[in-house]
XYZ file of C-alpha atoms in Angstrom:
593
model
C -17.700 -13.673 -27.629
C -16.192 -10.380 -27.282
C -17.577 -7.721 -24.421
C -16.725 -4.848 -25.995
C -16.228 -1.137 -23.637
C -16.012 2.273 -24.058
C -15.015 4.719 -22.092
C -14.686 8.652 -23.398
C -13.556 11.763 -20.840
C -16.109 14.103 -22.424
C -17.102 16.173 -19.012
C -14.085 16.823 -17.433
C -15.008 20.102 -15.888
C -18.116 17.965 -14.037
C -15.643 14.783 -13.515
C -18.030 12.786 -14.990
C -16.842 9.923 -17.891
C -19.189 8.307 -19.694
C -18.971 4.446 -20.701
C -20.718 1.866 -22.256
C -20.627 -1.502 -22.588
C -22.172 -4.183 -25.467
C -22.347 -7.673 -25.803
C -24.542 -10.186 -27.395
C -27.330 -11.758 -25.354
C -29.555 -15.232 -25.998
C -32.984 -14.577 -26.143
C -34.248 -16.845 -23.325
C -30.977 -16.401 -21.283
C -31.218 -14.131 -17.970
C -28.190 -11.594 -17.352
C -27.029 -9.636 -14.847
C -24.711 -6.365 -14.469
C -22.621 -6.008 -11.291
C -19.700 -4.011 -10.264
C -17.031 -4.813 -7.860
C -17.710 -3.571 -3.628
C -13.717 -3.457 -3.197
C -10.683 -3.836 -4.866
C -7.615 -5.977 -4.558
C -4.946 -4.857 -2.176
C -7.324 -2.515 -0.609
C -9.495 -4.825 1.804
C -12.650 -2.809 3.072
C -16.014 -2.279 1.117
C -16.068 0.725 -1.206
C -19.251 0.380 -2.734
C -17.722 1.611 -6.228
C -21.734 1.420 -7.490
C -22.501 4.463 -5.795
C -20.733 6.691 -8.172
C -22.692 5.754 -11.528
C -25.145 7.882 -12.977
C -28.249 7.213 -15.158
C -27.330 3.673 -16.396
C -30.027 2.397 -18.884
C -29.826 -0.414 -21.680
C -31.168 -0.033 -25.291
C -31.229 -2.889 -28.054
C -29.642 -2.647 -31.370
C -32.611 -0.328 -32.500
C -31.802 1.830 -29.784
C -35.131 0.747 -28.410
C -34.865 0.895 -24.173
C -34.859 -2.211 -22.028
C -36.038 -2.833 -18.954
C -32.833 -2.274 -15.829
C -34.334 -3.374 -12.841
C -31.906 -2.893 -9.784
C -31.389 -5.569 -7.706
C -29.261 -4.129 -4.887
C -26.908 -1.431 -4.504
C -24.449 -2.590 -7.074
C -25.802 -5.362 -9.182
C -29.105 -5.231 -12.125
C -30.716 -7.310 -13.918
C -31.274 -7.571 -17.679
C -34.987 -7.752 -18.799
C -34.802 -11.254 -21.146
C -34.138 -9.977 -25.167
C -32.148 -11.257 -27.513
C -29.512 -9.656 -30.147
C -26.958 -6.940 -29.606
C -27.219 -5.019 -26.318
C -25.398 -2.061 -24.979
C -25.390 -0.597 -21.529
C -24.604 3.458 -21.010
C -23.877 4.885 -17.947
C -21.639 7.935 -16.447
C -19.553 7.546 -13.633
C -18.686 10.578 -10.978
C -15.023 10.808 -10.976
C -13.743 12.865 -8.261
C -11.569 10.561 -5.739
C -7.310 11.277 -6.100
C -7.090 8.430 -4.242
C -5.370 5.118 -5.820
C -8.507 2.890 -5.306
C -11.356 4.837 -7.977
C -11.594 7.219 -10.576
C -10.598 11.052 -11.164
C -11.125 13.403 -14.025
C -10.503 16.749 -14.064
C -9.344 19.357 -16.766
C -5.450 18.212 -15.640
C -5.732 14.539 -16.197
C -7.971 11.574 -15.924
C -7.561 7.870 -14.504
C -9.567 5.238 -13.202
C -9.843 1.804 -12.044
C -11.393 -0.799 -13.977
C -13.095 -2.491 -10.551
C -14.964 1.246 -9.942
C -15.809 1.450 -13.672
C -16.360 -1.265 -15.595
C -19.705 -3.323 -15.028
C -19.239 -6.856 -15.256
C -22.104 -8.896 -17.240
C -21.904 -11.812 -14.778
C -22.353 -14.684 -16.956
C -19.652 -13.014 -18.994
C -16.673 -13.225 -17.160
C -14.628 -15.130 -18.110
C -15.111 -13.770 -22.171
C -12.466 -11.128 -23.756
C -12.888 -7.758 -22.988
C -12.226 -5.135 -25.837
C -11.526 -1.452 -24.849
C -12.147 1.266 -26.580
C -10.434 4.513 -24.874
C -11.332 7.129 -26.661
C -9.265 10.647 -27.173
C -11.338 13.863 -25.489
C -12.246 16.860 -27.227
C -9.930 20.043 -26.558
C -7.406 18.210 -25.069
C -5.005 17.386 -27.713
C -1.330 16.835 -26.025
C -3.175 13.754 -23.950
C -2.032 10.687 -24.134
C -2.467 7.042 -22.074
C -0.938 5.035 -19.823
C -2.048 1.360 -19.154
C -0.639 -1.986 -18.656
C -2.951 -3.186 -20.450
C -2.682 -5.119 -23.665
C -2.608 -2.630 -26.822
C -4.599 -3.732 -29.969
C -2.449 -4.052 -32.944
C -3.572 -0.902 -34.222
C -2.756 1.340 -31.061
C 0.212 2.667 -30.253
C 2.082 2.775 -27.074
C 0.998 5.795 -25.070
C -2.321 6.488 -27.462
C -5.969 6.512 -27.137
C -7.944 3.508 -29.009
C -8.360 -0.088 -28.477
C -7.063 -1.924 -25.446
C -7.847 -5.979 -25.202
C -8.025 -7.782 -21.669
C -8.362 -11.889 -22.162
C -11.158 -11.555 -19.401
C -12.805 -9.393 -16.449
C -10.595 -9.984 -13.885
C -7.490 -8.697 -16.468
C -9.419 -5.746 -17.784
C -10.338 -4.238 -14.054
C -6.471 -5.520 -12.913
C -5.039 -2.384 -15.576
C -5.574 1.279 -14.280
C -5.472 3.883 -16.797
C -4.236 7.347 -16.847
C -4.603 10.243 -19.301
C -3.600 13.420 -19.568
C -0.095 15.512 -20.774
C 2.135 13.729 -19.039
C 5.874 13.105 -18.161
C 7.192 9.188 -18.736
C 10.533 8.057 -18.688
C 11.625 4.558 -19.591
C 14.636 1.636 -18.573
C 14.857 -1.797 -19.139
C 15.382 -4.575 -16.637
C 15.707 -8.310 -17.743
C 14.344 -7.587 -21.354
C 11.518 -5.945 -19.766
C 10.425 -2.547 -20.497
C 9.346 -0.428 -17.202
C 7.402 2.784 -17.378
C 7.482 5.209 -15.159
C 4.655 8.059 -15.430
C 3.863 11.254 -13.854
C 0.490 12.840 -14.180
C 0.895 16.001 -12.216
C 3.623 18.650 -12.314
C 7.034 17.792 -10.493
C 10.939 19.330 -10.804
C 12.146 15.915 -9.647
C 14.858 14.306 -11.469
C 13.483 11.705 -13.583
C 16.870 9.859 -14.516
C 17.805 9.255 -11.521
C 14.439 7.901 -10.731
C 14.275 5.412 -13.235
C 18.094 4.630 -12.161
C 17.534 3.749 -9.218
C 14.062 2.107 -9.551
C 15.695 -0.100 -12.344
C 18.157 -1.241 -9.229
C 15.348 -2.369 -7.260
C 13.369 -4.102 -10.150
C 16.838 -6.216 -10.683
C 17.009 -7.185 -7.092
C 13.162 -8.194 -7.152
C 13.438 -10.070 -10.734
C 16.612 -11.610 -9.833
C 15.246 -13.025 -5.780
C 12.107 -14.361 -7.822
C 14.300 -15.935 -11.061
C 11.588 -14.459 -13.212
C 9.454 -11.562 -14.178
C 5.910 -12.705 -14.825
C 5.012 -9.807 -16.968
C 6.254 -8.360 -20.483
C 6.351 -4.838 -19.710
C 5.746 -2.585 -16.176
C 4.052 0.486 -15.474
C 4.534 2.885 -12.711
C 1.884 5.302 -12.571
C 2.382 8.399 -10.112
C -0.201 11.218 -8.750
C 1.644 13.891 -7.466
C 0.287 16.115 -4.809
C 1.263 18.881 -2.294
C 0.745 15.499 0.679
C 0.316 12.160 -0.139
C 1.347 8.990 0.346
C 0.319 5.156 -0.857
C 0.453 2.867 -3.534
C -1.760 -0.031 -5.247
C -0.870 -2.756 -6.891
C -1.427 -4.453 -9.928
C -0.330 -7.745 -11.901
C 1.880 -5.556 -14.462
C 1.197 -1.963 -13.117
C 1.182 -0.158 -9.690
C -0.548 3.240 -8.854
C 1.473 5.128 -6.439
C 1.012 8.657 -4.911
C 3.030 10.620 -3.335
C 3.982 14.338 -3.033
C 5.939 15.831 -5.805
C 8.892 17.260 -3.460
C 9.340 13.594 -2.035
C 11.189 13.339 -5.746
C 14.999 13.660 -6.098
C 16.007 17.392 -6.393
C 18.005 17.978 -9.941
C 20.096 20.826 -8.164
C 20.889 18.768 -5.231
C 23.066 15.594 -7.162
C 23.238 12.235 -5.091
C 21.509 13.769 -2.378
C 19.729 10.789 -0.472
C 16.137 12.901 1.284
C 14.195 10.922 3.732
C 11.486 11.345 1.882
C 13.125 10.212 -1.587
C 14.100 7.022 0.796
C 10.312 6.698 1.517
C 9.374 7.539 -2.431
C 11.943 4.217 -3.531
C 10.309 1.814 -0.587
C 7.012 2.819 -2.183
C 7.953 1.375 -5.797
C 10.159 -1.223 -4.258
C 6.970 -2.353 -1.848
C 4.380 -2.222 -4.619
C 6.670 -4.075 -7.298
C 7.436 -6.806 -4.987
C 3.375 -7.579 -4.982
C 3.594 -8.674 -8.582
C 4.728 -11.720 -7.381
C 3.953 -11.479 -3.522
C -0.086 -10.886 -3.320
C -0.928 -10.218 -6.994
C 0.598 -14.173 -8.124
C 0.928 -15.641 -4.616
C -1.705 -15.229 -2.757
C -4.120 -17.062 0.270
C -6.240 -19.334 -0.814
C -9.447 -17.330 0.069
C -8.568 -15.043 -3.111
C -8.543 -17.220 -5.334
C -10.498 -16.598 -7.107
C -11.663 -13.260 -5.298
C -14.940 -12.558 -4.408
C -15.353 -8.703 -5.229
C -19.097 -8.694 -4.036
C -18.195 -8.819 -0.174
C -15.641 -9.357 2.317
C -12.849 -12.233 1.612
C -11.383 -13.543 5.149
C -7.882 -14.598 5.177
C -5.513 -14.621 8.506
C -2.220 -14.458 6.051
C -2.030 -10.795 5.383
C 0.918 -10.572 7.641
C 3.031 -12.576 5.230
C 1.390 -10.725 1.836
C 2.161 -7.430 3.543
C 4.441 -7.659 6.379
C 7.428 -10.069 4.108
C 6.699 -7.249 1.467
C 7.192 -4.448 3.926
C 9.952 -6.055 5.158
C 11.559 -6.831 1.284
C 10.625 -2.982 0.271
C 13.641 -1.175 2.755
C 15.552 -3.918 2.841
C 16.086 -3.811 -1.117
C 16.809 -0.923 -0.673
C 20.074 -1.755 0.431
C 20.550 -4.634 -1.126
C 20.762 -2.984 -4.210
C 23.460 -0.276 -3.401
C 21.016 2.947 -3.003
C 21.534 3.189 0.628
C 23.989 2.221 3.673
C 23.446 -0.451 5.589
C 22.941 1.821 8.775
C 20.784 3.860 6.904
C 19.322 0.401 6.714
C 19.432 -0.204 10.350
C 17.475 3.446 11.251
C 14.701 2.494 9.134
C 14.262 -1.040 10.687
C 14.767 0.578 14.156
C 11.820 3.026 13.203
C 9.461 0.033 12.073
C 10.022 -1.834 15.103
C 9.927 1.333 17.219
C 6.095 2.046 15.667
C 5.459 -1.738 16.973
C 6.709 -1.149 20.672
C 5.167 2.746 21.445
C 1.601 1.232 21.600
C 0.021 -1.477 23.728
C -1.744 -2.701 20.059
C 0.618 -6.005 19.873
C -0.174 -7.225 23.309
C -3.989 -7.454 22.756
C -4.458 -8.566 19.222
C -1.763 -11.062 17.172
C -0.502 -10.757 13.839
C -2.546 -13.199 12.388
C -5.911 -11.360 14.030
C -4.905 -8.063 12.662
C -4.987 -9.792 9.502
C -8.390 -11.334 9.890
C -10.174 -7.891 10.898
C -8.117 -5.842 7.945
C -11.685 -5.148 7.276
C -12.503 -3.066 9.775
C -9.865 -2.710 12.434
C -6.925 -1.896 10.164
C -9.208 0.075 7.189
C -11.055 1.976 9.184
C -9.031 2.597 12.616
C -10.487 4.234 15.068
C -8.601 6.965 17.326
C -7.837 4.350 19.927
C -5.886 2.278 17.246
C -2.479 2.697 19.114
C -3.469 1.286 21.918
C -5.432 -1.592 20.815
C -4.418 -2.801 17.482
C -1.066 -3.771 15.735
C -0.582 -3.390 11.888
C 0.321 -6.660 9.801
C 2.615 -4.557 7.956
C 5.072 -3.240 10.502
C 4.625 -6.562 12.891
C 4.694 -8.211 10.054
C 7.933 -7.412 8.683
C 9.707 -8.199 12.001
C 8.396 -11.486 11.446
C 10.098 -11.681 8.526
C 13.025 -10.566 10.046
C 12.631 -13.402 12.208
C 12.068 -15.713 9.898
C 15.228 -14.430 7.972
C 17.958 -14.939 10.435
C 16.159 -17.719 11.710
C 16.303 -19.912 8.280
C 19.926 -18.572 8.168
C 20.787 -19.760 11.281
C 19.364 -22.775 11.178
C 20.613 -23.757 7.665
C 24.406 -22.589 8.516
C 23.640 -19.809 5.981
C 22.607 -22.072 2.856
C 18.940 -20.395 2.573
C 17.025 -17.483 3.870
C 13.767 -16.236 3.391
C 14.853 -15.875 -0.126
C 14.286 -19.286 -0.661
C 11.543 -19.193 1.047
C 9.443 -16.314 -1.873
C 11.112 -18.371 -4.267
C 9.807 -21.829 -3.124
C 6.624 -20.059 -2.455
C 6.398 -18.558 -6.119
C 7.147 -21.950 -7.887
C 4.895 -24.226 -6.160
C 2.120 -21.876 -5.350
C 2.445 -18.134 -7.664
C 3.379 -19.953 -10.951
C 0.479 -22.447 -11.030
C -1.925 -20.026 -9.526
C -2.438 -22.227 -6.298
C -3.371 -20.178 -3.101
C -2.144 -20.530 -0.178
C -3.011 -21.917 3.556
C -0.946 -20.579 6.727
C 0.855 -24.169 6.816
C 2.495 -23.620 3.385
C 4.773 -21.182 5.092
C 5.081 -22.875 8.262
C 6.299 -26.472 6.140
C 8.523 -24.938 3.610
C 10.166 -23.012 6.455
C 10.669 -26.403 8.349
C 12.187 -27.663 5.157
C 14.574 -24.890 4.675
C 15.522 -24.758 8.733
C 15.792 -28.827 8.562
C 14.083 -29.080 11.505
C 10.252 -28.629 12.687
C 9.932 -25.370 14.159
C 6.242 -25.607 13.766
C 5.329 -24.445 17.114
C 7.480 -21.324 17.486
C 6.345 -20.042 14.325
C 3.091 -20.441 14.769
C 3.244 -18.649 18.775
C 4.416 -15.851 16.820
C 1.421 -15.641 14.960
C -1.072 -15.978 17.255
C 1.017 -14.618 20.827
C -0.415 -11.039 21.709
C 3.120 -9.794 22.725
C 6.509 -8.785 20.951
C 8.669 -10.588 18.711
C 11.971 -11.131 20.788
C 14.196 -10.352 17.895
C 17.143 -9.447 19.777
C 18.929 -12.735 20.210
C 18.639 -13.500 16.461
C 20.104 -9.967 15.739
C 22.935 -10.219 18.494
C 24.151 -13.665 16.568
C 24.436 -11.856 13.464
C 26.598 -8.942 15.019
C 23.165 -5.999 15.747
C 23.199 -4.867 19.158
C 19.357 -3.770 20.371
C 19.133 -1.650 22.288
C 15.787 -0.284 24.221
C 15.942 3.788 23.712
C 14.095 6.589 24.822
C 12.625 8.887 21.993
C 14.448 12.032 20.876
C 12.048 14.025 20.342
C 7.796 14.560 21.032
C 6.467 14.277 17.772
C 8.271 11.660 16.515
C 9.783 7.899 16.631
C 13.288 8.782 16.029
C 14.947 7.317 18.942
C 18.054 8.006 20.794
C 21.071 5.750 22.866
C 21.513 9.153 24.982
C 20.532 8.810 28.965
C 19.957 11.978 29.515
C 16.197 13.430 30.574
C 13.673 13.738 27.047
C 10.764 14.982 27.451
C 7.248 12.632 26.853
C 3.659 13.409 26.977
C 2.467 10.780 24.834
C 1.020 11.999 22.206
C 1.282 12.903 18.166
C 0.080 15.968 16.475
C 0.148 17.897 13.233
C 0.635 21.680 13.049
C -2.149 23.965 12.459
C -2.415 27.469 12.113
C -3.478 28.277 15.757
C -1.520 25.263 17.933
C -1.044 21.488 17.228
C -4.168 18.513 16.200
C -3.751 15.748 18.511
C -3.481 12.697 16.425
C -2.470 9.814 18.350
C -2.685 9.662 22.412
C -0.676 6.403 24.100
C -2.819 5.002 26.862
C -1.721 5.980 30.439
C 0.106 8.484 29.207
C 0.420 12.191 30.306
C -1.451 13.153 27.458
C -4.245 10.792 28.432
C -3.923 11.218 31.682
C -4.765 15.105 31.094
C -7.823 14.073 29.391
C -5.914 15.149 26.194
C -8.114 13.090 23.347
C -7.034 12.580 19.208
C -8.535 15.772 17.260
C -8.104 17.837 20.081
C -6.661 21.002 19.301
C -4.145 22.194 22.130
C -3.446 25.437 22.260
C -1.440 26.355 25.013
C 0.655 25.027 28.098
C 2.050 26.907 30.814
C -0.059 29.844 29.542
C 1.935 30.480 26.441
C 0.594 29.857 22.974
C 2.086 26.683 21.454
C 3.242 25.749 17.769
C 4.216 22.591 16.809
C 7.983 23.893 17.352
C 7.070 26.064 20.878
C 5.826 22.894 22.514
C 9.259 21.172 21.792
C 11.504 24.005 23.260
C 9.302 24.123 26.600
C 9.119 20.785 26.809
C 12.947 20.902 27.092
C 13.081 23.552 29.213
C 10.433 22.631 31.909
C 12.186 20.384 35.023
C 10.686 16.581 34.433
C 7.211 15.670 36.265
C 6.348 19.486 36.965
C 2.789 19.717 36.606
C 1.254 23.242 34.190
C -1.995 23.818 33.003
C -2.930 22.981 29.927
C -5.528 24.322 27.453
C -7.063 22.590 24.161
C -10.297 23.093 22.509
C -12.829 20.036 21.760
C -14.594 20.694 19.228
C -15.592 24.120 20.239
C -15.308 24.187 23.834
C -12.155 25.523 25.759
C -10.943 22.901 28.543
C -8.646 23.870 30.809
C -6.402 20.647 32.778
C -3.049 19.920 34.059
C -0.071 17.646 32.033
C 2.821 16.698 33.749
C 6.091 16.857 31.127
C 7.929 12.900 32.021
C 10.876 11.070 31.376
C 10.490 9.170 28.180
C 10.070 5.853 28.564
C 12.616 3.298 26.708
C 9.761 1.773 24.390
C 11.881 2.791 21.625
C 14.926 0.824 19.646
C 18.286 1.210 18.092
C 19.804 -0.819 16.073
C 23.744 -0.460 15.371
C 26.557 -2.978 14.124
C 28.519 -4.308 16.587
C 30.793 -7.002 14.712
C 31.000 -6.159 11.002
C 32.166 -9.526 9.845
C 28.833 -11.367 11.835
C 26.870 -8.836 10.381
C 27.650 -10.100 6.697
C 25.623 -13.465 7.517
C 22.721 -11.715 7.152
C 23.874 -8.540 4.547
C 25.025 -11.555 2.490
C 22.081 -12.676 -0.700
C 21.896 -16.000 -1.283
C 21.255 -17.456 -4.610
C-alpha cells in the first residue's frame, strides 16, 4: 500500500498550507491519525498538533466521516472501508528550523509538524505530491527527498519516502531561490539559500566541500547519495537541524563570506562553517549512530537517554576542529576557539552541580528550556561535552603511542553500531575506548561522566606541547580572555544593547552584578550617574579604580531601583591555550587513518 500526500502553498499571505492525505482502509479495521510532539535533534515537546486547522475525513464519495479526537495530537478513524482521504491546513508561521513557514517570500516545512501519520501505516511508502502555487512562478524545491521518476531536480511534483519515518526525516523548501552545487566522493551536495544574501557562494561551497571530505573520509563512507544544505537567512540567527541526507541551518545573511573582501576569514564566517561542519557530522553521529533509547524513536513523548554528551559534545568537538583539519583555518585560530568553549565551561558554577551525563538526561527541560539561573546551575553537553572529547582524544593517543584516536573510535562506532542500525548503551564507548587505549580505563572515564567538577585537561594538553593557562577576561561582555596581569574590570554579568542602556542576560552567582541585586532582563541604565550604552559601560569600567563602590540604576520591569556595584578584578576563570613545542603539538594535529 501506498499513503499517498499532498501538500499545496495556496494561502501564503495567511501562512496557512493545506494538505491531505489518502490511503485505503479495511472495513472492520480501526485507524488512527497522529502527529509527532517533537522532532529529532531537538529534544523538548513541541506539540506540532496545535498548528492544524479544520481537519475532517470524507470517503471516496466525498461523503464525511466521523474524526473523533482523542488527545491533543492523535484521532481516531470512525470504522469504513474503501478509499479515504484526510484534509487539513496547517498555520505556518515559525522561521525557526524545527516547523513550518510560508509567507509570500518562500515556504518550508518539516514533515514531523506536517504530515499526520496513519498509525497502523507506518511502516508503508509514502508518496508526495508537492504541488506548484498559483502566482508564484520562478519557485522551485528543495528536498532530500527521493524524486519520482517524473520530477525533476529542483521542481514541484511527486516526491517518494520508503516509509514515515523517511518522509518526516526530508524538510522542504520553496520559493526563488539561490543553490550552488560541488561534489565530494561522487556525491552531489546542495547548498540553498532561501532569503536574500551578497555572500559569496563559491567560496562557500569551496570550503564546505573541504569539510564534507574530512567528514566522508574520518567515517570511510557517505551513507547518502546526494546532500542538501538548506539555509534561512535573517538579520540574527543562529542554529541548525539535522537530517539523514539534509540539514536546515539558519543563520544571518552577513555571517556569509563578503565577495569584495577575498580570503577574508570573519568570526562569524568561522561560526557559519562550524555550523555546516557540526550538522553534517550528525549524518553519521546522531542521525545513524545513535543511543539505544531512539531506536526506534518515540515521537509521542519524551525519549530518556544519558549519552547526549557524546551525540553532541564529540560533534561539537569534530565541527571546529575540522575546521582545521581541513586547511580553512590556523591551528591557533584553532586554539582561540577551543579556549572560548572551555572558557564558557569554567565562568559558571553549572559543571560543579550537575555532570555531563545529567545534563544529558534533563535535555528536556533543563537544557531546552533554561531558566535565567542556567549559568550557575547547569552545564551544556555540548561545550562539556566536547572537552570530553578532547580528553578522550589525547588520551587514546597517548595511550596507543599515537596508533588511534578518537577517530577510530566514530569509525568503530559507525561500523558496529551506525551501519547495522544498532543503538547504543554508555558502555559501547567506554569498551571500544579500552580497546583502542589497550588498557581498562573504565573508571576514569566513567568519573568524568558522572563527577560534578571540571575536566582536568591540562596535563593531557601539556604532553602534546599546549600550555593552559588560567586567564582573566578581556573584556565585560564577553569570553575572550587574556594572558595580561594587569587590572580588567568584572561585574559579572552579560547584556545586549538596547536603545536606552544594556538587557542583562546572564548574572554569575556571587558576583558584583548579583551582589547589587542586578537580575537577567534587567535593564541598567546608568552607573555612576551617567547614562550607559553597551560601549559607555566598558570605558568607565576601565576608568573607575578597582573595588570602588557607585550607584547603580536599572529598571525591573517598570520600576526604577537604585543600588550600589562595586567594579572588581576579574577573576582567572578564563583559559588560553597557546603552542608551546611545535613538534609535540603534531601528535595531536596529526589524522590518523
Amino acid at each position: 500500500m501506498t499513503i499517498k500526500y499532498r501538500i499545496a502553498a495556496n494561502h501564503v499571505n495567511h501562512h496557512l498550507f493545506d494538505v491531505s492525505l489518502t490511503f485505503t482502509a479495511e472495513q472492520n479495521q480501526d485507524y488512527f491519525l497522529s502527529l509527532p510532539a517533537w522532532l529529532p535533534g531537538s529534544y523538548m515537546i513541541r506539540d506540532f498538533a496545535k498548528n492544524i486547522i479544520a481537519i475532517s475525513a470524507t470517503n471516496a464519495q466525498n461523503q464525511s466521516i466521523e474524526l473523533t479526537a482523542l488527545d491533543k495530537q492523535r484521532w481516531q478513524l470512525a470504522r469504513c472501508g474503501g478509499n479515504i482521504t484526510i484534509s487539513y491546513q496547517v498555520f505556518a508561521f515559525d522561521l525557526s528550523v524545527r516547523t513550518a513557514y510560508l509567507d509570500n517570500q518562500r515556504g518550508f516545512f518539516n514533515g514531523s509538524s506536517t504530515f499526520l501519520a496513519v498509525e497502523n501505516l507506518k511502516d508503508e511508502q509514502c508518496q508526495l505530491m508537492i504541488e506548484a502555487p498559483t502566482n508564484q512562478p520562478n519557485w522551485r524545491v528543495a528536498t532530500g527527498m527521493q524524486r519520482a521518476k517524473n520530477t525533476e531536480k529542483y521542481h514541484f511534483g511527486e516526491y517518494i519516502a520508503d516509509n514515515y519515518a523517511e518522509l518526516i526525516d526530508c524538510p522542504v523548501a520553496i520559493g526563488a531561490f539561490e543553490s550552488v552545487e560541488f561534489d565530494v566522493e561522487g556525491v552531489t551536495h546542495h547548498m540553498v539559500f532561501t532569503s536574500k544574501h551578497y555572500g559569496d557562494t563559491e567560496r562557500m561551497a569551496d570550503d564546505v566541500a573541504k569539510l564534507c571530505q574530512h567528514h566522508i573520509d574520518l567515517f570511510g563512507e557517505a551513507p547518502f547519495k546526494e546532500y542538501w544544505f538548506i539555509t534561512h537567512l535573517l538579520e540574527n540567527g543562529f542554529g541548525g537541524l539535522e537530517h539523514k541526507n539534509s540539514t536546515i541551518l539558519q543563520a544571518s545573511r552577513f555571517d556569509l563570506p563578503n565577495p569584495q573582501q577575498k580570503g577574508e576569514l570573519s568570526d562569524d564566517y568561522k561560526t557559519f562553517l562550524s555550523l555546516c561542519s557540526h550538522e553534517y557530522f550528525h549524518a553519521w553521529n546522531v542521525c545513524r549512530i545513535k543511543p539505544k533509547a531512539f531506536v526506534p524513536y518515540q515521537l509521542d513523548q519524551e525519549s530518556y537517554t544519558d549519552q547526549l554528551w557524546a551525540y553532541e559534545g564529540i560533534t561539537s568537538y569534530y565541527d571546529d576542529f575540522s575546521l582545521y583539519r581541513a586547511g580553512i583555518i590556523s591551528f591557533d585560530d584553532y586554539l582561540k576557539i577551543l579556549s572560548k568553549a572551555i572558557t564558557r565551561v569554567n565562568r559558571g558554577n553549572g559543571q560543579f552541580k550537575q555532570s555531563v551525563t545529567e545534563s544529558s538526561f534533563y535535555t528536556w527541560t533543563k537544557f531546552y528550556k533554561q531558566g535565567p539561573d542556567a549559568v550557575n546551575n547547569i552545564v551544556s553537553y555540548y561545550t562539556k561535552g566536547a572537552i570530553i572529547a578532547l580528553w578522550l582524544d589525547l588520551t587514546i593517543r597517548e595511550k596507543s603511542n599515537q596508533r588511534y584516536s578518537l577517530d577510530q573510535l566514530m569509525r568503530e562506532l559507525w561500523i558496529h553500531f551506525g551501519r547495522p542500525g544498532i543503538g547504543t548503551e554508555q558502555e559501547d564507548f567506554i569498551n571500544i575506548t579500552n580497546i583502542l587505549c589497550g588498557e581498562d580505563i573504565s573508571e576514569v572515564f566513567t568519573q568524568l561522566l558522572t563527577a560534578k567538577s571540571p575536566v582536568d585537561i591540562a596535563p593531557l594538553l601539556a604532553n602534546v606541547g599546549i600550555s593552559f593557562t588560567k586567564s582573566k577576561f578581556s573584556k565585560l561582555n564577553s569570553v575572550d580572555t587574556t594572558e595580561d596581569h594587569n587590572y580588567a574590570p568584572y561585574i559579572g554579568a552579560h547584556y545586549k544593547a538596547l536603545p536606552l542602556g544594556v538587557q542583562i542576560t546572564q548574572v554569575i552567582e556571587n558576583s558584583p552584578a548579583a551582589n547589587a541585586g542586578i537580575a537577567v532582563n534587567d535593564v541598567l541604565v546608568a552607573i555612576d550617574h551617567l547614562k550607559i550604552t553597551d560601549k559607555s559601560i566598558q570605558q568607565l569600567a576601565n576608568y573607575l579604580p578597582a573595588n570602588q563602590r557607585v550607584d547603580c540604576h536599572f529598571f525591573r520591569d517598570d520600576q526604577l531601583i537604585t543600588n550600589a556595584i562595586r567594579f572588581i578584578d576579574s577573576p582567572d576563570t578564563g583559559v588560553c591555550l597557546t603552542v608551546k613545542d611545535e613538534a609535540l603539538s603534531q601528535q595531536w594535529r596529526a589524522i590518523n587513518r
